[in-house]
Amino acid sequence: MFTTRPEILGTFGVVTSTHWLASSSGMAMLERGGNAFDAAVAAGFVLQVVEPHLVGPGGEVPIVFHSARTGETQVLCGQGTAPKGATIEHYKSEGLTLVPGNGLLATVIPGSFDAWLQLLRDYGRLSLSEVLAPAIHYAEKGHPLLPRVVDTIAGLKDFFAREWPTSAAFFTPGGRAPAPRELFRNEALAQTWRRIVREAESAGGNREKQIEKARDAFYRGFVAEEIERFVRENEVMDESGSRHRGVITADDMAGWQATYEAPLTYDYHGYTLNKIGPWGQGPVFLQTLALLKGLDISAMDTRGPDLVHTLTEAMKLAFADREAYYGDPDFIDVPIEHLLSDVYNDERRKLIGHEASLELRPGNVPGYDEQVRRMMEALERLSQVASLEAVSSEPTMADMRSVRRGDTVHIDAIDAEGNMVAAMPSGGWLQSSPYIPSLGFMLNSRAQMFWLEPDLPGSLAPGKRPRTTLTPSLAHREGRPYMAFGTPGGDQQEQWQLLFFLRHVHHGLNLQEAIDMPMSHTTHFPTSFYPRDRKPGHLAVEESFGAETIAALRARGHRLEVTPEWTIGRMVAAARGEDGVLRAAATPRLMQAYAVGR
């Protein structure tokens, strides 16, 4: 089968990510004697520099990883929580019915820095200065700016000039947007990282002590102080159409840290999938597998209508449960065992019919009737039905009709020892909030995934995690750690990952073959992003599925959006066989993701 690029094979190490500079920087850590954890951390920081429209230092990252030393597979939650001042009462007093999709009120505590540094401290080998060196280099010396970053900046130039002057001064100095592939620098960010390294090294001691000092500099030192100062002194326009001040403080920063937890797992045809818990949408992947387990996916054509239709209808059911039941389990009781049980899914599977459903149908879990009723009533009032021509919430599709949307990046790394990392960094993109000149980065907008209605699974509350869309994946095969994979894409992340996974497992396609196959997704359910709209019956398909499949899907009642080929999905993946051979692959879509290895 022809593929756009080879599946990378080797035995030393592989790194794959959504930007070639990040992948190469991660591989450089392996060459220096580091392991997969060092590689992932280095790549993660580089992505904050080279994809500023998709991720930044003020964002968040969930990580699923396997340690060869401990033999354990774990989740590291780098999703920050809502500040103490983030109450429903305060936001409603500001005249809001939804948390805006950008601006300072949409900010939760930045989580990625602490997660990356804990991963480095506990599982890496290299020093902080070594893993930060590539990111500091590209921030200080410059990197060729991606055309999509240029498009985003150009689309926001007038808004920046009118409302966010610090962003205008940095991204459009003199009123000029940068040109595609011109060298672009962020010297303020390089200075921030250099100061953190200096403060860490001045503490002396071993690498662990220095990493602890760096964490202090960010969360209990000058970074936290500058964030509070900027938020206190600035009232900024956001998507609500009004200006607001943020509520995050240095005290909020000081009281938070990333946490380790056990992954949520599900067994499927000899594979065990490891995902984050219901504080994110990771269980949607597992619920969909539970629905598909009783169906003959292997008999379905890899690009035929049966596979697309069946997967789409199963995902509609799983995503409906996401709306009704998911939230931070530190605050609510999520009936996840019931949602993944055979008895529950055997009944739900009967709802997958020949025709496309136009309904949002959460399942019935005993004892949760009132919660589901409240949630569905809130969705009826707050989640508007959008036309199929409305702006997509997925900014990485080739047409990208809204420059206001940010998104996500992804990193997978595996070394010869069998260490394995799947990380999904996001947030703090240049569209999310104004540039902080003293630090060189923006804050995140993840709070937009909360509801400003009480007694819902995703209701806003201080100290609570927003129900993130970020969802890396790590699969075991026959009990052995096997594959790390993921894709940016907001609500589409699980959908593209499932298509990739099913084609690999049931049809024997290698990583690159599965990634290169035509992709699809639905926005049938409420989006996780402001303004939380939905498109009942919607199904986006790449035209490369072919006229016959497209006609068959339309005949089944799907409200089709046919996109050009190579426009849906940003999958990357890496795997390790029992023989020690490492594999990696990356999507050709958008012409920037790359897999490297040897």
XYZ file of C-alpha atoms in Angstrom:
598
model
C 0.000 0.000 0.000
C 1.331 3.426 -0.946
C 1.947 5.801 1.960
C 2.894 9.464 1.930
C 6.064 8.701 3.885
C 7.602 5.534 5.330
C 6.768 4.076 8.676
C 9.953 4.848 10.636
C 11.717 1.717 11.963
C 14.599 1.458 14.411
C 15.855 0.025 17.683
C 17.479 3.024 19.425
C 14.569 5.411 19.856
C 11.698 7.197 18.099
C 9.998 10.553 18.592
C 6.981 11.814 16.684
C 5.159 15.100 17.093
C 3.171 17.750 15.283
C 6.262 19.774 14.300
C 9.526 18.527 12.846
C 11.646 20.801 15.067
C 10.065 19.342 18.199
C 10.579 15.771 16.984
C 14.217 16.470 16.110
C 14.811 18.188 19.451
C 13.380 15.209 21.291
C 15.595 12.858 19.296
C 18.596 15.012 20.211
C 17.935 14.243 23.879
C 18.103 10.515 23.144
C 21.386 11.035 21.339
C 22.751 12.854 24.416
C 22.059 9.808 26.563
C 18.606 10.801 27.704
C 15.524 8.615 27.633
C 11.985 8.928 26.259
C 10.984 11.205 29.150
C 13.797 13.657 28.449
C 12.827 13.567 24.773
C 9.165 14.285 25.452
C 9.935 17.179 27.795
C 12.326 18.811 25.324
C 9.841 18.396 22.481
C 7.040 19.788 24.634
C 8.910 23.008 25.338
C 9.930 23.434 21.689
C 6.296 23.148 20.609
C 5.474 26.093 22.886
C 7.818 28.171 20.710
C 7.149 26.914 17.176
C 3.357 26.388 17.363
C 2.243 29.434 19.419
C -1.214 29.340 17.829
C -1.760 25.887 19.354
C 0.132 25.787 22.655
C 2.129 27.959 25.036
C 3.837 27.942 28.448
C 0.594 29.068 30.102
C -1.256 25.955 28.967
C -1.849 22.426 30.212
C -0.835 18.838 29.419
C -2.152 15.388 30.319
C 0.469 12.667 29.919
C 0.043 8.881 29.793
C 3.348 7.056 30.165
C 4.984 3.713 30.906
C 8.193 3.420 32.905
C 10.441 0.456 32.119
C 12.136 0.943 35.504
C 8.978 0.690 37.623
C 6.920 -1.444 35.232
C 3.969 0.904 35.806
C 1.731 2.784 33.387
C 0.495 6.053 34.865
C -1.235 9.337 34.096
C 0.339 12.663 34.999
C -2.369 15.323 35.221
C -1.037 18.688 34.143
C -4.520 20.162 33.865
C -4.726 23.222 36.105
C -7.774 23.972 38.238
C -10.071 26.969 38.504
C -8.769 29.817 40.696
C -10.331 30.576 44.085
C -12.121 33.600 42.628
C -13.683 31.598 39.784
C -17.202 31.211 41.133
C -20.470 31.014 39.248
C -21.728 33.991 41.252
C -18.782 36.171 40.200
C -19.013 35.275 36.516
C -22.763 35.864 36.448
C -22.259 39.208 38.183
C -20.095 40.063 35.168
C -23.163 39.554 32.952
C -22.105 36.171 31.579
C -24.179 33.070 30.823
C -21.188 31.149 29.374
C -17.492 31.374 30.181
C -15.937 33.272 27.252
C -13.684 31.392 24.863
C -10.799 33.814 25.373
C -9.686 36.651 27.625
C -8.584 36.586 31.242
C -11.760 35.157 32.820
C -11.262 31.976 30.789
C -7.959 31.228 32.550
C -7.275 28.337 34.911
C -3.941 27.687 36.650
C -1.248 26.901 34.034
C -0.452 23.221 34.449
C 2.042 22.137 31.823
C 5.228 23.533 33.375
C 4.806 21.588 36.598
C 3.815 18.392 34.805
C 6.819 18.517 32.486
C 9.200 19.210 35.363
C 7.809 16.453 37.569
C 8.138 14.003 34.674
C 11.732 15.143 34.149
C 12.548 14.949 37.873
C 11.055 11.529 38.488
C 11.791 9.674 35.250
C 14.281 11.614 33.116
C 18.080 11.608 33.198
C 19.179 14.962 31.815
C 19.376 18.339 33.515
C 16.810 21.097 33.207
C 19.225 23.255 31.236
C 19.837 20.433 28.744
C 16.184 19.751 27.991
C 15.311 23.465 27.813
C 18.234 24.298 25.516
C 16.449 23.629 22.186
C 13.396 25.675 23.176
C 15.545 28.553 24.413
C 17.522 28.420 21.158
C 14.440 28.701 18.936
C 12.893 31.415 21.108
C 16.094 33.475 21.200
C 17.586 32.856 17.751
C 14.312 32.431 15.883
C 12.463 29.721 13.969
C 10.819 29.759 10.528
C 7.229 30.761 11.263
C 4.586 28.324 10.032
C 2.199 29.779 7.422
C -0.741 28.809 9.654
C 0.679 30.891 12.499
C 0.989 33.819 10.096
C -2.624 33.368 8.990
C -3.777 33.367 12.606
C -1.836 36.523 13.453
C -3.002 38.296 10.298
C -6.616 37.464 11.064
C -6.306 38.947 14.548
C -4.177 41.971 13.659
C -7.001 44.512 13.866
C -8.426 42.978 17.042
C -5.014 43.024 18.679
C -4.476 46.667 17.717
C -7.904 47.646 19.041
C -8.160 45.507 22.192
C -4.953 43.634 23.113
C -2.099 46.136 22.691
C 0.574 43.902 24.211
C -0.238 41.201 21.642
C -0.196 43.803 18.878
C 3.217 45.077 19.945
C 4.705 41.580 19.942
C 2.982 39.778 17.072
C 2.428 42.750 14.718
C 5.143 45.332 15.509
C 4.533 48.520 13.567
C 1.209 47.090 12.423
C 2.855 44.451 10.201
C 2.050 40.783 10.475
C 5.043 38.469 9.958
C 5.554 36.722 6.635
C 5.381 32.944 6.246
C 8.647 31.207 7.153
C 10.424 34.353 8.261
C 12.538 33.977 11.380
C 10.411 34.763 14.414
C 11.817 35.332 17.895
C 10.373 35.464 21.384
C 13.299 36.844 23.353
C 11.180 37.600 26.416
C 10.234 33.924 26.695
C 13.869 32.894 26.287
C 14.774 35.293 29.092
C 12.070 33.810 31.333
C 13.403 30.307 30.830
C 17.013 31.458 31.265
C 16.097 33.120 34.557
C 14.360 29.962 35.767
C 17.468 27.919 34.890
C 19.737 30.420 36.650
C 17.644 30.362 39.802
C 17.554 26.563 39.679
C 21.294 26.181 39.222
C 22.058 28.752 41.921
C 20.395 26.420 44.407
C 23.210 23.915 43.853
C 22.697 20.265 44.688
C 21.652 17.481 42.355
C 19.352 17.674 39.323
C 16.275 16.882 41.413
C 16.933 19.789 43.751
C 17.449 22.121 40.802
C 14.202 21.020 39.184
C 12.399 21.701 42.469
C 13.845 25.213 42.519
C 12.626 25.741 38.944
C 9.109 24.679 39.945
C 9.267 27.217 42.767
C 10.370 29.977 40.384
C 7.310 29.383 38.221
C 4.594 28.714 40.808
C 5.910 30.476 43.919
C 8.301 33.006 42.444
C 8.633 35.674 39.786
C 6.442 33.975 37.154
C 3.421 33.712 39.461
C 3.965 37.285 40.629
C 4.057 38.617 37.072
C 0.924 36.683 36.112
C -0.989 38.169 39.051
C 0.262 41.665 38.291
C -0.743 41.480 34.630
C -4.199 40.079 35.390
C -4.821 42.650 38.132
C -3.792 45.607 35.980
C -5.583 44.694 32.738
C -9.267 44.580 31.809
C -9.555 43.013 28.363
C -12.137 42.322 25.698
C -13.225 38.708 25.229
C -15.691 36.762 23.089
C -18.603 37.801 25.273
C -18.305 41.269 23.722
C -17.378 42.893 27.049
C -14.175 43.641 28.932
C -13.313 41.698 32.069
C -10.475 41.275 34.535
C -9.218 37.822 35.431
C -9.304 36.274 38.891
C -6.133 34.159 38.990
C -3.612 35.098 41.704
C -0.110 34.148 42.781
C -1.692 32.376 45.743
C -3.666 30.173 43.333
C -0.438 29.287 41.567
C 1.419 28.514 44.806
C -1.234 26.104 46.013
C -1.335 23.860 42.940
C 0.802 21.053 41.533
C 0.464 18.361 38.867
C -0.591 14.937 40.167
C 0.017 11.290 39.319
C -2.930 8.932 39.071
C -3.829 5.519 37.718
C -5.084 5.400 34.125
C -8.595 4.352 33.242
C -8.346 1.113 31.234
C -10.423 -1.080 28.959
C -9.601 -4.438 27.338
C -10.407 -4.813 23.646
C -9.380 -7.701 21.346
C -6.093 -8.364 23.135
C -5.315 -4.699 23.709
C -5.605 -2.699 26.933
C -6.213 0.995 26.368
C -4.895 3.434 28.980
C -6.639 6.816 29.101
C -7.118 9.745 31.444
C -10.175 9.710 33.698
C -13.545 11.485 33.345
C -12.009 14.884 34.153
C -11.296 14.693 30.420
C -12.988 13.036 27.472
C -10.642 10.022 27.506
C -13.378 7.601 28.612
C -15.272 8.361 25.363
C -12.662 6.260 23.553
C -13.211 3.393 25.975
C -17.007 3.648 25.907
C -16.952 3.540 22.111
C -14.804 0.411 22.186
C -17.269 -1.154 24.636
C -20.058 -0.480 22.130
C -18.060 -1.780 19.164
C -16.804 -4.898 20.955
C -19.931 -6.803 20.007
C -19.694 -5.921 16.297
C -17.611 -7.395 13.470
C -15.414 -4.415 12.638
C -12.915 -6.652 10.823
C -15.519 -7.454 8.187
C -16.057 -3.770 7.337
C -14.162 -2.060 4.512
C -11.476 0.282 5.895
C -12.877 3.159 3.809
C -16.428 1.930 3.411
C -19.720 3.391 4.688
C -20.375 0.627 7.226
C -17.240 1.430 9.252
C -17.795 5.197 9.203
C -21.499 4.934 9.974
C -21.106 2.398 12.772
C -18.268 4.280 14.449
C -20.087 7.614 14.124
C -23.290 6.288 15.677
C -21.390 4.622 18.524
C -19.505 7.834 19.226
C -22.746 9.822 19.314
C -23.878 7.616 22.184
C -20.554 7.858 24.028
C -20.352 11.627 23.626
C -23.927 11.991 24.890
C -22.777 10.241 28.058
C -19.817 12.611 28.213
C -22.250 15.509 28.453
C -24.451 13.842 31.057
C -21.908 12.215 33.369
C -18.298 13.388 32.981
C -16.589 15.866 35.287
C -13.816 16.157 37.840
C -14.151 13.033 40.060
C -12.663 15.034 42.944
C -15.972 16.949 42.945
C -18.606 14.597 41.527
C -19.355 10.885 41.445
C -18.903 9.618 37.883
C -20.441 6.137 37.312
C -17.579 5.115 35.052
C -17.641 1.407 35.910
C -21.304 1.242 34.939
C -20.695 3.213 31.727
C -18.020 0.681 30.683
C -19.901 -2.432 31.779
C -21.080 -5.108 29.349
C -24.655 -5.014 30.592
C -24.883 -1.266 29.955
C -23.257 -1.372 26.522
C -25.137 -4.443 25.342
C -28.328 -2.391 25.674
C -26.840 0.814 24.251
C -25.504 -1.060 21.218
C -29.092 -1.791 20.146
C -29.530 1.939 19.456
C -27.022 1.799 16.587
C -29.341 1.499 13.612
C -29.100 1.701 9.837
C -30.036 5.397 9.791
C -28.112 8.321 11.239
C -29.498 9.524 14.559
C -30.312 13.212 15.001
C -30.846 12.898 18.766
C -28.557 13.376 21.750
C -29.234 10.195 23.757
C -27.404 9.731 27.063
C -27.902 6.365 28.724
C -29.826 5.597 31.884
C -27.696 4.983 34.964
C -29.651 4.150 38.148
C -29.601 7.026 40.614
C -28.582 9.669 38.059
C -31.976 10.521 36.535
C -32.167 13.989 38.067
C -28.591 14.872 37.079
C -29.248 13.849 33.475
C -32.499 15.818 33.431
C -30.741 18.975 34.665
C -27.925 18.545 32.165
C -30.233 18.035 29.190
C -32.352 21.010 30.220
C -29.229 23.186 30.452
C -28.073 22.031 27.021
C -31.464 22.875 25.563
C -31.090 26.457 26.817
C -27.370 27.047 26.372
C -26.152 24.869 23.490
C -27.565 26.291 20.292
C -28.040 24.302 17.097
C -25.598 25.662 14.512
C -25.874 25.431 10.759
C -23.532 23.127 8.909
C -21.877 26.245 7.484
C -21.040 27.572 10.969
C -17.432 27.938 12.051
C -15.805 24.616 12.913
C -14.377 24.334 16.413
C -11.444 22.388 14.938
C -8.850 24.960 13.885
C -6.400 22.594 12.264
C -8.696 21.704 9.386
C -7.304 23.220 6.220
C -10.050 25.807 5.755
C -9.713 27.157 9.352
C -12.575 29.591 9.042
C -12.033 31.160 12.456
C -8.700 32.489 13.643
C -10.146 32.839 17.149
C -9.930 29.089 17.718
C -6.828 27.623 19.295
C -6.000 23.949 19.458
C -3.464 21.396 20.546
C -0.237 19.539 19.728
C 0.932 15.984 20.419
C 4.140 14.102 21.265
C 4.967 10.388 21.406
C 8.383 9.055 22.416
C 9.758 5.526 22.962
C 13.324 4.488 23.756
C 15.205 1.196 23.528
C 14.534 0.396 27.192
C 10.796 0.447 26.630
C 9.959 3.780 28.253
C 6.913 5.179 26.485
C 5.244 8.616 26.572
C 2.065 10.005 25.003
C 1.495 13.695 25.787
C -1.170 16.152 24.617
C -0.019 19.735 25.366
C -2.435 22.578 24.685
C -3.625 25.986 25.831
C -1.966 29.340 26.226
C -2.127 29.916 22.488
C -1.797 33.413 21.030
C -5.570 33.709 20.531
C -6.440 32.845 24.136
C -5.450 35.989 26.025
C -3.076 38.961 25.731
C 0.677 38.483 25.567
C 2.413 39.131 28.898
C 5.521 41.149 27.863
C 7.488 40.503 31.045
C 7.168 36.732 30.604
C 6.811 36.192 26.860
C 3.670 34.062 26.904
C -0.124 34.047 27.138
C -2.495 32.432 29.642
C -4.901 29.643 28.764
C -8.647 29.625 28.114
C -9.544 26.134 29.388
C -12.181 27.492 31.822
C -14.523 27.875 28.833
C -15.328 24.180 29.319
C -17.139 24.900 32.578
C -20.850 25.669 32.786
C -22.198 28.668 34.711
C -25.163 26.641 35.931
C -25.114 24.995 39.382
C -25.369 21.265 40.089
C -24.083 20.035 36.727
C -21.114 17.669 36.301
C -19.128 20.451 34.654
C -20.270 23.396 36.783
C -17.601 25.996 37.534
C -16.107 25.770 41.035
C -12.814 26.913 42.611
C -10.196 24.150 42.628
C -12.064 22.079 40.027
C -10.595 20.749 36.800
C -12.423 21.684 33.591
C -13.531 18.679 31.547
C -10.705 18.908 29.072
C -10.757 17.560 25.522
C -7.071 16.600 25.770
C -6.731 12.848 25.544
C -3.451 11.018 24.833
C -3.545 7.241 24.402
C -1.257 4.369 25.393
C -2.095 0.802 24.443
C -0.775 -2.473 25.810
C -0.901 -5.537 23.556
C -1.160 -8.949 25.209
C -0.116 -7.332 28.479
C 2.985 -5.543 27.131
C 3.292 -1.754 26.590
C 2.902 -1.410 22.846
C 1.822 1.922 21.374
C 1.547 5.627 22.186
C -0.645 7.766 19.940
C -2.797 10.852 19.700
C -3.951 13.829 17.689
C -4.898 17.451 18.251
C -8.465 18.370 17.387
C -10.612 19.308 20.385
C -13.781 17.206 20.363
C -12.446 15.338 17.342
C -9.428 13.869 19.146
C -11.085 10.618 20.186
C -12.794 10.271 16.823
C -9.637 10.403 14.712
C -7.743 8.234 17.203
C -10.469 5.589 17.035
C -10.403 5.434 13.238
C -6.624 5.036 13.362
C -6.754 2.409 16.114
C -9.517 0.290 14.553
C -7.806 0.180 11.172
C -4.535 -0.828 12.803
C -6.073 -3.503 15.040
C -8.757 -4.983 12.799
C -7.290 -4.521 9.331
C -3.578 -4.928 10.001
C -2.509 -1.551 8.614
C 0.841 -0.306 9.822
C 1.038 3.023 11.659
C 1.596 5.157 8.569
C -0.969 3.308 6.488
C -3.619 3.791 9.168
C -2.785 7.483 9.515
C -2.894 8.075 5.752
C -6.367 6.570 5.359
C -9.333 8.963 4.855
C -10.641 10.489 8.083
C -14.041 11.620 9.353
C -15.705 13.112 12.431
C -19.020 14.415 13.705
C -19.988 17.579 15.593
C -23.406 16.140 16.402
C -23.017 16.784 20.149
C -22.307 20.080 21.974
C -18.785 21.334 21.438
C -16.576 21.784 24.486
C -15.608 25.262 23.285
C -17.422 28.587 23.394
C -20.208 29.080 22.273
C -20.926 25.365 22.981
C -23.052 24.833 19.859
C -23.915 21.557 18.129
C -24.821 20.276 14.648
C -27.237 17.325 14.902
C -26.531 14.662 12.308
C -23.382 16.365 11.043
C -20.636 14.186 9.566
C -17.449 15.558 8.005
C -15.665 13.210 5.588
C -12.620 13.652 3.397
C -13.486 13.374 -0.284
C -10.860 10.625 -0.562
C -13.432 8.194 0.880
C -14.789 8.123 -2.676
C -18.113 8.945 -4.267
C -19.695 5.568 -3.470
C -19.031 5.750 0.266
C -20.092 9.400 0.424
C -23.349 8.670 -1.394
C -24.075 5.715 0.896
C -23.518 7.827 4.027
C -25.779 10.559 2.689
C -28.444 7.955 1.941
C -28.335 6.861 5.582
C -29.315 10.348 6.697
C -25.956 11.824 7.664
C -25.774 15.571 7.067
C -22.502 15.508 5.213
C -19.728 18.053 5.057
C -17.352 16.808 2.364
C -13.886 18.298 2.835
C -10.880 18.167 0.495
C -8.545 15.211 0.946
C -5.758 15.575 3.526
C -7.702 18.099 5.638
C -9.010 16.098 8.637
C -6.862 14.873 11.503
C -3.289 15.311 12.779
C -2.480 11.790 14.011
C 0.968 10.756 15.196
C 1.896 7.388 16.712
C 4.817 5.282 17.928
C 5.009 1.587 18.856
C 7.397 -1.033 20.240
C 7.181 -4.673 19.216
C 8.091 -7.699 21.322
C 11.276 -7.990 19.268
C 12.355 -4.493 20.345
C 11.768 -2.933 16.932
C 10.456 0.612 17.294
C 8.020 2.197 14.851
C 6.771 5.744 14.384
C 4.560 7.642 11.969
C 3.086 11.102 11.479
C 0.324 12.612 9.394
C 1.127 14.434 6.147
C -1.854 16.729 6.783
C -0.757 20.370 7.210
C 2.778 19.366 6.159
C 4.476 19.824 9.533
C 4.142 16.715 11.725
C 7.139 14.398 11.558
C 8.403 11.119 12.970
C 12.118 10.545 13.520
C 14.103 7.636 14.872
C 16.889 5.175 14.358
